[in-house]
CSV table of C-alpha atoms and ligand atoms in Angstrom, one decimal:
chain,number,residue,atom,x,y,z
A,1,MET,CA,9.7,-4.6,15.7
A,2,LEU,CA,8.9,-2.3,12.8
A,3,THR,CA,6.1,-3.3,10.3
A,4,VAL,CA,5.0,-1.5,7.2
A,5,LEU,CA,1.4,-2.2,6.5
A,6,LYS,CA,-0.1,-1.5,3.1
A,7,ILE,CA,-3.8,-1.5,3.1
A,8,GLY,CA,-5.4,-1.9,-0.3
A,9,GLY,CA,-7.7,0.8,-1.6
A,10,SER,CA,-10.2,-1.9,-2.5
A,11,ILE,CA,-10.5,-2.8,1.2
A,12,ILE,CA,-11.1,0.8,2.6
A,13,THR,CA,-13.2,2.1,-0.2
A,14,ASP,CA,-16.0,0.7,-2.3
A,15,LYS,CA,-14.4,0.7,-5.9
A,16,SER,CA,-17.8,0.5,-7.5
A,17,ARG,CA,-18.9,3.9,-6.1
A,18,PRO,CA,-16.7,7.0,-6.5
A,19,TYR,CA,-15.6,8.7,-3.2
A,20,SER,CA,-17.0,6.1,-0.9
A,21,ILE,CA,-15.3,4.7,2.1
A,22,ARG,CA,-16.0,1.5,4.1
A,23,LYS,CA,-16.2,3.0,7.6
A,24,ASN,CA,-16.8,-0.2,9.4
A,25,VAL,CA,-14.0,-2.1,7.7
A,26,ILE,CA,-11.6,0.8,8.5
A,27,LYS,CA,-12.7,0.7,12.1
A,28,ARG,CA,-12.3,-3.0,12.3
A,29,ILE,CA,-8.8,-2.7,10.9
A,30,ALA,CA,-7.9,-0.1,13.5
A,31,ARG,CA,-9.0,-2.4,16.2
A,32,GLU,CA,-6.9,-5.2,14.8
A,33,VAL,CA,-3.9,-3.0,14.7
A,34,LYS,CA,-4.2,-2.2,18.5
A,35,PRO,CA,-2.7,-5.4,20.0
A,36,TYR,CA,0.4,-4.9,17.9
A,37,ILE,CA,0.9,-1.3,18.9
A,38,GLU,CA,0.0,-2.0,22.6
A,39,THR,CA,2.9,-4.4,22.9
A,40,GLY,CA,5.3,-1.7,22.0
A,41,ASN,CA,5.9,-2.2,18.3
A,42,LYS,CA,6.2,0.4,15.6
A,43,LEU,CA,4.1,0.7,12.5
A,44,VAL,CA,3.9,2.7,9.3
A,45,ILE,CA,0.6,2.5,7.4
A,46,ILE,CA,0.1,3.1,3.7
A,47,HIS,CA,-3.1,2.9,1.9
A,48,GLY,CA,-4.2,2.8,-1.6
A,49,GLY,CA,-6.3,5.1,-3.8
A,50,GLY,CA,-9.4,3.0,-4.2
A,51,SER,CA,-12.5,4.9,-5.3
A,52,TYR,CA,-10.7,8.2,-4.7
A,53,GLY,CA,-7.4,8.3,-6.5
A,54,HIS,CA,-8.0,5.5,-9.1
A,55,TYR,CA,-11.3,6.9,-10.0
A,56,ILE,CA,-10.1,10.4,-10.7
A,57,VAL,CA,-6.8,9.3,-12.5
A,58,ASN,CA,-8.8,7.0,-14.8
A,59,LEU,CA,-11.3,9.7,-15.6
A,60,HIS,CA,-8.6,12.2,-16.6
A,61,LYS,CA,-6.7,9.6,-18.5
A,62,LYS,CA,-9.7,9.3,-20.8
A,63,LEU,CA,-9.7,13.1,-21.2
A,64,GLY,CA,-5.9,13.1,-21.9
A,65,LYS,CA,-5.3,15.6,-19.0
A,66,GLU,CA,-2.6,13.8,-17.2
A,67,GLU,CA,-0.2,16.7,-17.3
A,68,ASP,CA,-2.7,19.4,-16.2
A,69,ALA,CA,-1.8,21.2,-12.9
A,70,GLU,CA,-5.5,21.2,-11.8
A,71,TYR,CA,-5.5,17.4,-12.2
A,72,TYR,CA,-2.5,17.2,-9.8
A,73,SER,CA,-4.3,19.5,-7.5
A,74,LYS,CA,-7.6,17.5,-7.6
A,75,VAL,CA,-6.0,14.1,-7.0
A,76,THR,CA,-3.6,15.2,-4.3
A,77,ILE,CA,-6.4,16.9,-2.4
A,78,ALA,CA,-8.7,13.9,-2.9
A,79,MET,CA,-6.1,11.5,-1.6
A,80,ASN,CA,-5.3,13.7,1.3
A,81,GLU,CA,-9.0,13.8,2.1
A,82,LEU,CA,-9.3,10.0,2.0
A,83,SER,CA,-6.2,9.7,4.2
A,84,ILE,CA,-7.6,12.1,6.7
A,85,ARG,CA,-10.9,10.2,6.9
A,86,VAL,CA,-9.1,6.9,7.4
A,87,ALA,CA,-6.7,8.5,10.0
A,88,GLU,CA,-9.6,10.0,11.9
A,89,LEU,CA,-11.2,6.6,12.2
A,90,PHE,CA,-8.0,5.2,13.6
A,91,ARG,CA,-7.6,8.1,16.0
A,92,ILE,CA,-11.1,7.5,17.4
A,93,GLU,CA,-9.8,4.0,18.4
A,94,HIS,CA,-6.9,5.8,20.2
A,95,LEU,CA,-4.3,5.0,17.8
A,96,PRO,CA,-1.8,7.9,17.4
A,97,VAL,CA,-1.7,8.2,13.7
A,98,THR,CA,-0.8,11.2,11.6
A,99,VAL,CA,-1.0,11.7,7.8
A,100,ILE,CA,2.1,12.5,5.9
A,101,ALA,CA,1.3,13.5,2.3
A,102,SER,CA,3.2,11.2,0.0
A,103,HIS,CA,3.7,13.9,-2.7
A,104,THR,CA,5.7,16.0,-0.3
A,105,LEU,CA,8.1,13.3,0.4
A,106,PHE,CA,8.5,11.5,-3.0
A,107,GLU,CA,9.0,12.3,-6.6
A,108,LEU,CA,9.5,10.0,-9.7
A,109,ASP,CA,12.1,10.2,-12.4
A,110,ASP,CA,11.4,9.4,-16.0
A,111,ASN,CA,12.3,5.7,-15.4
A,112,GLY,CA,9.8,5.4,-12.6
A,113,ASN,CA,12.4,5.4,-9.9
A,114,ILE,CA,11.6,7.0,-6.6
A,115,ILE,CA,13.4,10.2,-5.5
A,116,ALA,CA,12.8,10.6,-1.8
A,117,HIS,CA,13.2,13.7,0.2
A,118,ASP,CA,14.2,13.6,3.9
A,119,LEU,CA,12.8,10.3,5.2
A,120,SER,CA,14.1,11.0,8.7
A,121,ILE,CA,10.8,12.8,9.4
A,122,ILE,CA,9.2,9.3,9.3
A,123,GLN,CA,11.8,7.8,11.6
A,124,ARG,CA,11.4,10.8,14.0
A,125,HIS,CA,7.6,10.3,14.2
A,126,LEU,CA,8.2,6.5,14.9
A,127,ASP,CA,10.7,7.3,17.6
A,128,LYS,CA,8.0,9.4,19.3
A,129,GLY,CA,5.4,6.6,19.2
A,130,ILE,CA,3.5,8.1,16.3
A,131,ILE,CA,2.1,5.9,13.5
A,132,PRO,CA,2.8,7.7,10.1
A,133,MET,CA,0.1,7.2,7.6
A,134,LEU,CA,1.1,7.6,3.9
A,135,TYR,CA,-0.8,6.7,0.7
A,136,GLY,CA,-0.5,6.1,-3.0
A,137,ASP,CA,-0.5,9.5,-4.6
A,138,LEU,CA,0.3,11.7,-7.6
A,139,VAL,CA,3.8,13.1,-7.4
A,140,LEU,CA,6.0,15.5,-9.3
A,141,GLY,CA,7.6,13.7,-12.3
A,142,GLU,CA,10.3,15.0,-14.6
A,143,ARG,CA,7.4,15.6,-17.0
A,144,GLY,CA,3.8,15.7,-15.7
A,145,PHE,CA,2.4,14.1,-12.6
A,146,PRO,CA,2.9,10.2,-12.5
A,147,VAL,CA,1.1,8.0,-10.0
A,148,LEU,CA,3.2,6.6,-7.2
A,149,SER,CA,1.5,3.5,-5.9
A,150,GLY,CA,1.2,2.8,-2.3
A,151,ASP,CA,2.7,-0.6,-3.0
A,152,ASP,CA,5.8,1.0,-4.2
A,153,ILE,CA,6.0,3.3,-1.2
A,154,GLY,CA,5.6,0.1,1.0
A,155,TRP,CA,8.5,-1.6,-0.6
A,156,TYR,CA,10.6,1.5,-0.6
A,157,LEU,CA,9.9,2.5,3.1
A,158,ALA,CA,10.3,-1.1,4.4
A,159,CYS,CA,13.7,-1.4,2.7
A,160,LYS,CA,15.0,2.1,3.6
A,161,LEU,CA,13.7,2.0,7.2
A,162,ASN,CA,15.0,-1.5,7.7
A,163,ALA,CA,11.5,-2.8,8.7
A,164,ASN,CA,11.2,-6.4,9.9
A,165,ARG,CA,7.9,-7.0,8.1
A,166,LEU,CA,6.1,-5.7,5.1
A,167,LEU,CA,2.4,-6.7,4.9
A,168,PHE,CA,0.0,-6.2,2.0
A,169,ALA,CA,-3.6,-6.4,3.2
A,170,THR,CA,-5.4,-6.9,-0.2
A,171,SER,CA,-9.0,-8.0,-1.1
A,172,VAL,CA,-7.9,-11.5,-2.2
A,173,ASP,CA,-6.3,-14.4,-0.4
A,174,GLY,CA,-2.8,-13.9,-1.9
A,175,ILE,CA,-1.3,-14.5,-5.3
A,176,TYR,CA,-2.9,-17.1,-7.3
A,177,ALA,CA,-0.9,-19.6,-9.4
A,178,GLY,CA,-3.3,-19.3,-12.3
A,179,PRO,CA,-6.9,-18.1,-12.9
A,180,ILE,CA,-8.5,-16.6,-9.8
A,181,GLY,CA,-10.7,-18.9,-7.8
A,182,GLN,CA,-9.7,-22.0,-10.0
A,183,SER,CA,-6.1,-22.2,-8.9
A,184,PRO,CA,-4.3,-22.4,-5.6
A,185,ILE,CA,-2.6,-19.5,-3.8
A,186,ILE,CA,1.1,-19.6,-4.1
A,187,ASP,CA,2.5,-20.1,-0.6
A,188,VAL,CA,6.0,-18.7,-1.2
A,189,ILE,CA,7.7,-16.8,-3.8
A,190,ASP,CA,11.5,-17.0,-3.3
A,191,PHE,CA,13.4,-14.3,-4.9
A,192,ARG,CA,16.6,-15.5,-3.5
A,193,GLU,CA,16.9,-18.2,-6.2
A,194,ASN,CA,18.6,-16.7,-9.2
A,195,GLY,CA,16.3,-16.3,-12.3
A,196,THR,CA,13.1,-17.3,-10.5
A,197,ILE,CA,11.6,-13.8,-10.9
A,198,ASN,CA,11.7,-13.9,-14.8
A,199,ALA,CA,10.2,-17.4,-15.0
A,200,PHE,CA,7.7,-16.4,-12.5
A,201,PHE,CA,6.4,-13.3,-14.4
A,202,ASN,CA,6.4,-15.1,-17.7
A,203,ASN,CA,4.1,-17.8,-16.6
A,204,THR,CA,1.5,-16.1,-14.3
A,205,PRO,CA,-1.6,-14.1,-15.1
A,206,GLY,CA,-1.9,-12.3,-11.8
A,207,LEU,CA,-4.3,-10.8,-9.4
A,208,PRO,CA,-7.7,-9.5,-10.6
A,209,VAL,CA,-7.4,-6.0,-12.0
A,210,HIS,CA,-10.3,-3.9,-10.8
A,211,GLY,CA,-12.2,-1.6,-13.2
A,212,TYR,CA,-10.1,1.5,-12.7
A,213,ASP,CA,-6.9,0.3,-11.0
A,214,VAL,CA,-4.5,2.5,-12.8
A,215,THR,CA,-1.4,1.1,-11.1
A,216,GLY,CA,-2.1,-2.5,-12.2
A,217,GLY,CA,-2.6,-4.5,-9.0
A,218,ILE,CA,0.0,-6.0,-6.7
A,219,TRP,CA,1.1,-8.6,-9.2
A,220,ASN,CA,2.9,-6.0,-11.4
A,221,LYS,CA,4.2,-4.0,-8.5
A,222,ILE,CA,5.7,-7.0,-6.9
A,223,ARG,CA,8.6,-6.5,-9.3
A,224,SER,CA,9.6,-3.7,-7.0
A,225,ALA,CA,10.7,-6.3,-4.5
A,226,ARG,CA,14.1,-6.5,-6.1
A,227,LYS,CA,14.5,-2.9,-7.1
A,228,TYR,CA,15.3,-1.4,-3.6
A,229,GLY,CA,17.7,-4.3,-2.8
A,230,CYS,CA,16.4,-5.0,0.7
A,231,LYS,CA,17.2,-8.1,2.5
A,232,ASN,CA,15.8,-10.1,5.5
A,233,LEU,CA,12.4,-8.6,4.9
A,234,ASP,CA,9.5,-10.8,5.7
A,235,VAL,CA,6.7,-10.0,3.2
A,236,LEU,CA,3.2,-11.3,3.2
A,237,ILE,CA,0.3,-10.7,0.8
A,238,PHE,CA,-3.0,-11.7,2.3
A,239,ASN,CA,-6.7,-11.0,2.6
A,240,GLY,CA,-7.4,-8.0,4.7
A,241,LEU,CA,-11.2,-8.5,4.4
A,242,VAL,CA,-11.0,-11.6,6.4
A,243,GLU,CA,-11.7,-10.7,10.0
A,244,ASP,CA,-8.7,-11.0,12.3
A,245,ASN,CA,-6.2,-11.5,9.5
A,246,ILE,CA,-4.5,-8.1,10.0
A,247,ARG,CA,-4.2,-8.7,13.7
A,248,LYS,CA,-2.7,-12.1,13.2
A,249,ALA,CA,-0.4,-11.0,10.4
A,250,LEU,CA,1.0,-8.2,12.6
A,251,LEU,CA,1.6,-10.5,15.5
A,252,GLY,CA,3.3,-13.1,13.2
A,253,GLU,CA,0.6,-15.7,13.5
A,254,ARG,CA,0.0,-18.1,10.6
A,255,ILE,CA,-2.7,-17.2,8.1
A,256,VAL,CA,-3.5,-18.0,4.4
A,257,GLY,CA,-1.4,-15.8,2.1
A,258,THR,CA,1.7,-15.6,-0.2
A,259,ARG,CA,5.0,-15.0,1.5
A,260,VAL,CA,7.8,-13.3,-0.5
A,261,LEU,CA,11.3,-14.1,0.6
A,262,LEU,CA,14.0,-11.6,0.0
B,301,IP8,O1,-3.9,2.1,-4.9
B,301,IP8,C1,-2.7,4.7,-6.3
B,301,IP8,O2,-2.2,4.0,-5.2
B,301,IP8,P1,-2.5,2.4,-5.1
B,301,IP8,C2,-2.9,6.2,-6.0
B,301,IP8,O3,-1.6,2.0,-3.9
B,301,IP8,C3,-3.6,7.0,-7.0
B,301,IP8,O4,-2.0,1.8,-6.3
B,301,IP8,C4,-3.5,8.4,-6.9
B,301,IP8,C5,-4.3,6.4,-7.9
């Protein structure tokens, strides 16, 4: 079984404080991942930018410096640092993770399409029992340095690596049918029904957008579901801050969340 797990930046960092990580949450997540790995399953982890990437990107947007080489340097180093910190906490829990910098593997064209370099490096790590850890990052674009979100990487890798499951651990219970907190969680989004996706996006307001979430939250990014044309992928968007949810989701146990059927 191969699972791609995207861990939201708002789970592993404190978005109200620049460059802050939530150590205890990350350690807890590592412990929740263990039972899945110990039963011989494969895992790719991707995490978001949180109070590292989103913070810096937002700051530079205001200054109009999005095409500056130093900006690219600053964000890619900061994201790498965040990832190393997360990976180290996993390693302490004896999970064999390694960080693969997303900007070395992906670029984006002018239409926002992913150009991937040799993905077999990920497969070869998986074959040797390693857990590759990637993250939302700045990448080389045709012009400038666009943001490639971890969600997009998640969809892309899950489709290209033929993963069985794609899990989005977010800081909310799933996708709400209307205003957050006042409306129910959507149980299932079925993209297999023709036309559903358009009606769906015309009528729904979406997940909460955090102060400086430059990639717009999972609601926008879920459009990517169709882009990479993957089929038979079991997708679940759920609350990774609820204790034990990640363990259960990895083991296929039932939890509150939104399932996406492809
Ligand atoms: O949090 C964004 O990744 P995301 C990464 O997965 C940067 O959307 C650099 C802001």
